[in-house]
mmCIF file of C-alpha atoms in Angstrom:
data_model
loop_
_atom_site.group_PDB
_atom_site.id
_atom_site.type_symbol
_atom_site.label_atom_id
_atom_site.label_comp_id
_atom_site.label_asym_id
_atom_site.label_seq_id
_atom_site.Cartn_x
_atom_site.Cartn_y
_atom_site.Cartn_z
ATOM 1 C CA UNK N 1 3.574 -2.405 -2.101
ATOM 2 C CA UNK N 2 0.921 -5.006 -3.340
ATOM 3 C CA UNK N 3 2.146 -7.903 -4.651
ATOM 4 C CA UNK N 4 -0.169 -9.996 -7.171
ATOM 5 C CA UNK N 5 0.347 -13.232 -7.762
ATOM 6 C CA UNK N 6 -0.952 -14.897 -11.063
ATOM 7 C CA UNK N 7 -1.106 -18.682 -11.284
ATOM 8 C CA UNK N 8 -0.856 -20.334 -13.386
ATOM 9 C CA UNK N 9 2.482 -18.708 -14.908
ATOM 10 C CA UNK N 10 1.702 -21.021 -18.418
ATOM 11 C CA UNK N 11 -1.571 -22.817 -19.995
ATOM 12 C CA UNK N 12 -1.836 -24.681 -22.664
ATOM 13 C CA UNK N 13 -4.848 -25.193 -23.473
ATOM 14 C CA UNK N 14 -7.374 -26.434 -26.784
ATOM 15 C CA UNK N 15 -10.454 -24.310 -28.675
ATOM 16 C CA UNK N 16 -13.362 -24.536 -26.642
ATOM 17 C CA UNK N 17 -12.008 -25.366 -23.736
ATOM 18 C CA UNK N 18 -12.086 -23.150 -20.755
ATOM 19 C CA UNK N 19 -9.155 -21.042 -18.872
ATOM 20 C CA UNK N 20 -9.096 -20.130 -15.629
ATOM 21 C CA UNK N 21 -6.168 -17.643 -14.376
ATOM 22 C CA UNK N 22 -5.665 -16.421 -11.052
ATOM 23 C CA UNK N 23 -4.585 -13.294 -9.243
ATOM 24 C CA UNK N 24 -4.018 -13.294 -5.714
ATOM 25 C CA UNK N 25 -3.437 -10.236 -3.807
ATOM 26 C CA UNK N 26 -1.063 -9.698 -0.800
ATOM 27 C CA UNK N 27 -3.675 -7.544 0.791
ATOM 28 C CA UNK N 28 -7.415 -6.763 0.064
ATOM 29 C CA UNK N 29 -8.313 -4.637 -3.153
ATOM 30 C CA UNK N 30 -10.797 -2.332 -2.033
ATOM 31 C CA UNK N 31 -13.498 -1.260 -4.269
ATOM 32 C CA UNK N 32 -12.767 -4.030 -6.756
ATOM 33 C CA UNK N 33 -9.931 -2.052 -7.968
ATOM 34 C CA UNK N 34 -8.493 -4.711 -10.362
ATOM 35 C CA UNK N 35 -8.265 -4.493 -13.973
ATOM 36 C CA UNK N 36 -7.266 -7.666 -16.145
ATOM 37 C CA UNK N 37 -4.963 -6.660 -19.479
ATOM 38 C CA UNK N 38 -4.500 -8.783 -22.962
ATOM 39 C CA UNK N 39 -0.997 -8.534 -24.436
ATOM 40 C CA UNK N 40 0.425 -9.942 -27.362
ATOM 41 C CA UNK N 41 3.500 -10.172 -29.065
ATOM 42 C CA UNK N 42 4.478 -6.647 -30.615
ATOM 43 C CA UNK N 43 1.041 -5.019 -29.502
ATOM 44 C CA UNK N 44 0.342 -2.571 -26.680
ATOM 45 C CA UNK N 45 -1.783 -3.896 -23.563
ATOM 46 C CA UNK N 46 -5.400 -4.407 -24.392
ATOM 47 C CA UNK N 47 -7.637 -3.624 -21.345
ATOM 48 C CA UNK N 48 -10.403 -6.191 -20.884
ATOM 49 C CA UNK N 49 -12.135 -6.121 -17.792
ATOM 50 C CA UNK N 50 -12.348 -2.934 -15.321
ATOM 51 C CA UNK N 51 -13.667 -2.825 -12.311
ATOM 52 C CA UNK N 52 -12.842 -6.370 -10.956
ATOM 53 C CA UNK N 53 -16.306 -7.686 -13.492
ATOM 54 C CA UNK N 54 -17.047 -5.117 -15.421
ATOM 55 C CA UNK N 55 -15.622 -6.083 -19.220
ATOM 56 C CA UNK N 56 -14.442 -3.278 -21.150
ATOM 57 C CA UNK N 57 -16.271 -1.809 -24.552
ATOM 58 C CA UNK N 58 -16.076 -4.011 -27.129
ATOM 59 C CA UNK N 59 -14.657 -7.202 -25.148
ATOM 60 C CA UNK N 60 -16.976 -10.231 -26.000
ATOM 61 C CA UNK N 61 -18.851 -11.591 -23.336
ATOM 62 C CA UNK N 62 -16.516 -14.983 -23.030
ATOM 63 C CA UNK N 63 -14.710 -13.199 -20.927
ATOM 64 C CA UNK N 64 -15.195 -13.237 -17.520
ATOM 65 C CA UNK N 65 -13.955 -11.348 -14.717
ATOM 66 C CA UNK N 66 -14.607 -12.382 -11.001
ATOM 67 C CA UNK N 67 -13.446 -12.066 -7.418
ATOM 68 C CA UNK N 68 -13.268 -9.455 -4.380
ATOM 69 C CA UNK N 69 -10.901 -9.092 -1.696
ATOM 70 C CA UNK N 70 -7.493 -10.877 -2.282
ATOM 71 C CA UNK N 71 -8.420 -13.060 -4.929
ATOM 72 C CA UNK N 72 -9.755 -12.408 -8.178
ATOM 73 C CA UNK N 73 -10.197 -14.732 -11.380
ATOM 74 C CA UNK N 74 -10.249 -14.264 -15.223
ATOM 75 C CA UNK N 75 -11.971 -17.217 -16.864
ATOM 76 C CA UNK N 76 -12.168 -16.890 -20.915
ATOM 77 C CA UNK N 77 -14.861 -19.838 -21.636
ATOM 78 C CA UNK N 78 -14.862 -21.181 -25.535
ATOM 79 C CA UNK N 79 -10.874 -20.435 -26.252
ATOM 80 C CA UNK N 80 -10.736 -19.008 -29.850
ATOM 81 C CA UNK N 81 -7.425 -19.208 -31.419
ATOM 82 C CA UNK N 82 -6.660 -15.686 -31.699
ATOM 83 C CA UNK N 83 -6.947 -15.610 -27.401
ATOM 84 C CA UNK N 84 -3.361 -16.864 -27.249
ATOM 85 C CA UNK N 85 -1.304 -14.250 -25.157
ATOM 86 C CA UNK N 86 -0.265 -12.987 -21.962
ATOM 87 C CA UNK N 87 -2.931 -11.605 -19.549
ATOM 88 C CA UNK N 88 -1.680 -9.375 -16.682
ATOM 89 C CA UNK N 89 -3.674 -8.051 -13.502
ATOM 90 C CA UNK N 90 -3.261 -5.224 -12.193
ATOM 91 C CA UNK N 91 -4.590 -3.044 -9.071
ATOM 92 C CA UNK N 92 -4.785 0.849 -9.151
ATOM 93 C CA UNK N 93 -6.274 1.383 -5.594
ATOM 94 C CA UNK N 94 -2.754 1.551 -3.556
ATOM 95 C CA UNK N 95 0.408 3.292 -4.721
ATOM 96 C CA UNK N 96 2.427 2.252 -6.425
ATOM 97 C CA UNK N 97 0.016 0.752 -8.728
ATOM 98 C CA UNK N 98 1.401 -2.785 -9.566
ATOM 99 C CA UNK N 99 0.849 -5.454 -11.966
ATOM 100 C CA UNK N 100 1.107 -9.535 -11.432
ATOM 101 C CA UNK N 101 3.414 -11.383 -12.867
ATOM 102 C CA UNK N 102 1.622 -12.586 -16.400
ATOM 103 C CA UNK N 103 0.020 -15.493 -17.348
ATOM 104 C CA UNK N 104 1.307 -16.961 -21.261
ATOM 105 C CA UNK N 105 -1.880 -18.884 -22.501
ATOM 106 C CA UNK N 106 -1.281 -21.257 -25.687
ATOM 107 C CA UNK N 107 -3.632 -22.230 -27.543
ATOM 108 C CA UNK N 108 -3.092 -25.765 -29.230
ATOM 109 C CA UNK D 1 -12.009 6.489 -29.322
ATOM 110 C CA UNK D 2 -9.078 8.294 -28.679
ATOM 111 C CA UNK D 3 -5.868 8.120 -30.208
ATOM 112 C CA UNK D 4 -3.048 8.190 -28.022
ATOM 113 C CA UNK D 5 0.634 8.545 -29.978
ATOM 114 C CA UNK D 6 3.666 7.991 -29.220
ATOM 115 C CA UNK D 7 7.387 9.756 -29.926
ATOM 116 C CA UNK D 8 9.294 7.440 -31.875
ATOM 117 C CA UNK D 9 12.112 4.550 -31.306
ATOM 118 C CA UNK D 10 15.302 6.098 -29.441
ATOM 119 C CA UNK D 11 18.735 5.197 -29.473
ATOM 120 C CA UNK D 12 21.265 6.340 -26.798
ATOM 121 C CA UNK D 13 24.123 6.096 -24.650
ATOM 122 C CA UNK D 14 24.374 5.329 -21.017
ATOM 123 C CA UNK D 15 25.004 8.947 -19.484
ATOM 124 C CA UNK D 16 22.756 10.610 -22.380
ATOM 125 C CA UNK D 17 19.501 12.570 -21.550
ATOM 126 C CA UNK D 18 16.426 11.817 -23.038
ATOM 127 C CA UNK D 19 12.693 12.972 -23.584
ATOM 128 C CA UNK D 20 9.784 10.442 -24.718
ATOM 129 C CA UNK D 21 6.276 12.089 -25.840
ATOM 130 C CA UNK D 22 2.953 10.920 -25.802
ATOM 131 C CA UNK D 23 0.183 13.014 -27.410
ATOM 132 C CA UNK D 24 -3.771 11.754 -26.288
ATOM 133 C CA UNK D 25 -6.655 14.170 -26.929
ATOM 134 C CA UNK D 26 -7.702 17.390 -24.322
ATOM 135 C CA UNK D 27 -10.299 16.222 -23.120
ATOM 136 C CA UNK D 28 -8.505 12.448 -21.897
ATOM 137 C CA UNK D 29 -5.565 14.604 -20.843
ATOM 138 C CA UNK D 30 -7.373 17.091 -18.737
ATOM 139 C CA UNK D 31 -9.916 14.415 -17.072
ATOM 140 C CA UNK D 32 -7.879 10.999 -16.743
ATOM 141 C CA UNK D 33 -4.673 9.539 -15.423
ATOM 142 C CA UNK D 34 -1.895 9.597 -17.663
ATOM 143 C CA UNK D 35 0.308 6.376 -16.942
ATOM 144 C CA UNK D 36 3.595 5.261 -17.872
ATOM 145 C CA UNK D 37 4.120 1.817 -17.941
ATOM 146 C CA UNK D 38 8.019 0.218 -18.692
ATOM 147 C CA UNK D 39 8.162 -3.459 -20.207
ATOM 148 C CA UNK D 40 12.038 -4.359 -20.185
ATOM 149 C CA UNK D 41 12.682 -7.071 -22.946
ATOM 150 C CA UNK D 42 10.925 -10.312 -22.869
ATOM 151 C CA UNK D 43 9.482 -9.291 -19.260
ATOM 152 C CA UNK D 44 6.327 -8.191 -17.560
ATOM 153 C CA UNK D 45 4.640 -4.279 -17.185
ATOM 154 C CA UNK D 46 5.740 -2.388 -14.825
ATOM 155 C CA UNK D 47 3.920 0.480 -13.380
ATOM 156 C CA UNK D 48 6.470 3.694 -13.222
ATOM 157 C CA UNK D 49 3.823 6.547 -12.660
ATOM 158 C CA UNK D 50 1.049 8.447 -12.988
ATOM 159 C CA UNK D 51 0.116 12.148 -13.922
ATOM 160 C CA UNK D 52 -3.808 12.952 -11.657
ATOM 161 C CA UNK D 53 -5.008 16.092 -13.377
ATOM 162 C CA UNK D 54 -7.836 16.409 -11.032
ATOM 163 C CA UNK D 55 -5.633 16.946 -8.406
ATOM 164 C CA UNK D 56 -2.553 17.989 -10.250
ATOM 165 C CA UNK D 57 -0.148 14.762 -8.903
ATOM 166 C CA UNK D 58 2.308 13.056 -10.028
ATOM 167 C CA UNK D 59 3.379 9.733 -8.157
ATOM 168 C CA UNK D 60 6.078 8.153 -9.057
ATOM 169 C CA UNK D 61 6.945 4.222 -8.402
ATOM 170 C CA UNK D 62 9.778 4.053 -5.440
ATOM 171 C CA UNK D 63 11.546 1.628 -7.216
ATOM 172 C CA UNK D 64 12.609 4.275 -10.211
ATOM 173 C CA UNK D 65 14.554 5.882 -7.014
ATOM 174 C CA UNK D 66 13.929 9.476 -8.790
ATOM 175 C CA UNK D 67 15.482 8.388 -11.828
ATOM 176 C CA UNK D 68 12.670 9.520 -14.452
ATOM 177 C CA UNK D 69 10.636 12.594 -14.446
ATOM 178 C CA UNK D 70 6.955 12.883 -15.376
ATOM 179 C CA UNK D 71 5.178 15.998 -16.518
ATOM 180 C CA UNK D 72 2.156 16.916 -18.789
ATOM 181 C CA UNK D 73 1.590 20.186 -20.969
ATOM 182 C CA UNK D 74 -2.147 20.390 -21.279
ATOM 183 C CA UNK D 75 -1.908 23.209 -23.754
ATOM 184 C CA UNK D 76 -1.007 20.413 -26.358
ATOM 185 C CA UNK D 77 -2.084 17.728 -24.379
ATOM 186 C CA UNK D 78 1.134 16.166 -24.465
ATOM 187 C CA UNK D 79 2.596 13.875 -22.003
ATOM 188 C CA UNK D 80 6.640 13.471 -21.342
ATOM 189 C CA UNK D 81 8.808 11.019 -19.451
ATOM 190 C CA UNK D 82 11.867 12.099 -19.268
ATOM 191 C CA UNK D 83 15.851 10.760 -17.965
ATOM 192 C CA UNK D 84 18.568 12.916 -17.439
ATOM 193 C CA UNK D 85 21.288 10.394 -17.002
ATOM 194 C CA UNK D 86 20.224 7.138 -19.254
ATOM 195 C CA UNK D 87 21.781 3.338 -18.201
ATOM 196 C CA UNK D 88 21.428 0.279 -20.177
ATOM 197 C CA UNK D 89 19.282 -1.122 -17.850
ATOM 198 C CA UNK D 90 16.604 1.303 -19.051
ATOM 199 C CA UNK D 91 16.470 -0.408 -22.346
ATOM 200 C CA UNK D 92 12.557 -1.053 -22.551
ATOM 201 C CA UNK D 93 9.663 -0.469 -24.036
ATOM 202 C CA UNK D 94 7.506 2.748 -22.539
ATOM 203 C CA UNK D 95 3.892 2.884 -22.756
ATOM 204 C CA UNK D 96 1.768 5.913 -22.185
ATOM 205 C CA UNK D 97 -1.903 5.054 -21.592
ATOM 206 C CA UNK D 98 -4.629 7.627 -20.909
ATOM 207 C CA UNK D 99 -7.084 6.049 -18.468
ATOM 208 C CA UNK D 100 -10.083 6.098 -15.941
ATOM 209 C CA UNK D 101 -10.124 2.240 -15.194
ATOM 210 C CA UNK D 102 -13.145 2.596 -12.297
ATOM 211 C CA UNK D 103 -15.014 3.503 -15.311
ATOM 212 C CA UNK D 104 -13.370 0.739 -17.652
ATOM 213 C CA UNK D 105 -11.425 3.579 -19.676
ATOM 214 C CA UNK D 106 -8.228 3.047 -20.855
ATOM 215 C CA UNK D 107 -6.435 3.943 -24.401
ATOM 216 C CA UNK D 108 -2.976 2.902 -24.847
ATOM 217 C CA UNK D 109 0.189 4.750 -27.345
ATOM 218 C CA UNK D 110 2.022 2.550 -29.452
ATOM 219 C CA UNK D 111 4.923 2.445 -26.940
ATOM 220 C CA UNK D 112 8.426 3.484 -27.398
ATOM 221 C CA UNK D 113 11.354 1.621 -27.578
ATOM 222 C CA UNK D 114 14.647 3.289 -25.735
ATOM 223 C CA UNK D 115 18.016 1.214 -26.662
ATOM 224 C CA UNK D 116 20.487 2.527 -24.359
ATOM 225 C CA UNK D 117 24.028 0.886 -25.718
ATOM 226 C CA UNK D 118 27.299 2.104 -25.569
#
């Protein structure tokens, strides 16, 4: 099974400023098979970038998805208030499928 | 955009069977992965399985250990996850979601909570 592992597990961060989360994989994600999820409280996961870079229809352009091989990054530049949640990667390349961890976000 | 829905909120006991539903459109159900996806309370998403149609599979998460079933009716393009013996520890929140994420597809159900309780 591949593990992810998201770091950091919490940020706290203010509007405008820039987040950086991190998903390291404990082997290499072929074919940039890594999807990054929004979640938050009481709502169903919100897909936001698929393949590895590609952002999903209708996700604004601050964020950014980046990476290849074991270690991929979301960044979400200018923080808006309403981008406090929890943001989970997940591969779909190698059964089973498997998601990190989570990373909460806070916005101040 | 398609609408993906979900059976409602279910309470059981441990022991007690139980079916969960998710309804997406025939065209998502015949050319996507269906997924389930279990989020226990106050925890992370956890993949449980996933219904190919292109090359009718189902492949289920070892970790379940056999404990859920997975099937798809693509008459009413309806999607079922389903326990035959339910323990607490099942107590989550199910998602269905309806996706093709090489493409950046992906529609989520509302998710289901199952309360198993004695």
């Amino acid at each position: 099974e591949i593990v992810l592992t998201q770091s950091p597990d919490t940020l706290s961060l203010s509007p405008g400023e820039r987040a950086t989360v991190s998903c390291r994989a404990s082997q290499t994600i072929i074919q940039s098979s890594l999807a990054w999820f929004q979640q938050k409280p009481g709502q169903a996961p919100r897909l936001l970038i698929s393949p590895a870079s590609t952002r999903a229809t209708g996700i604004p352009d601050r964020f950014i998805g980046g990476g290849s091989g074991t270690v991929f990054t979301l960044t979400i530049t200018a923080l808006e208030p309403e981008d406090s949640a929890i943001y989970y990667c997940h591969q779909y390349v190698y059964y089973p499928h498997t998601f990190g961890q989570g990373t909460k976000l806070e916005i101040k | 955009e398609v609408q993906v829905v979900q059976s409602g909120a279910e309470v059981k006991k441990p022991g007690e069977s139980l079916r969960i539903s998710c309804q997406g459109s025939a065209h998502s159900f015949a050319n996507y992965w269906i997924t389930w996806v279990r989020q226990m309370p106050g925890k992370g998403l956890e993949w449980m399985g996933v219904v190919d149609p292109g090359v009718s599979r189902i492949t289920y998460n070892p970790s379940l250990q056999g404990r859920v079933i997975l099937s798809v009716d693509q008459s009413t393009s309806t999607a079922y996850l389903e326990w035959s013996s339910l323990r607490a520890s099942d107590t989550a929140i199910y998602y269905c979601t309806t996706n093709f994420l090489s493409a950046g597809v992906d529609y989520w159900g509302q998710g289901t909570l199952v309360t198993v309780s004695s």
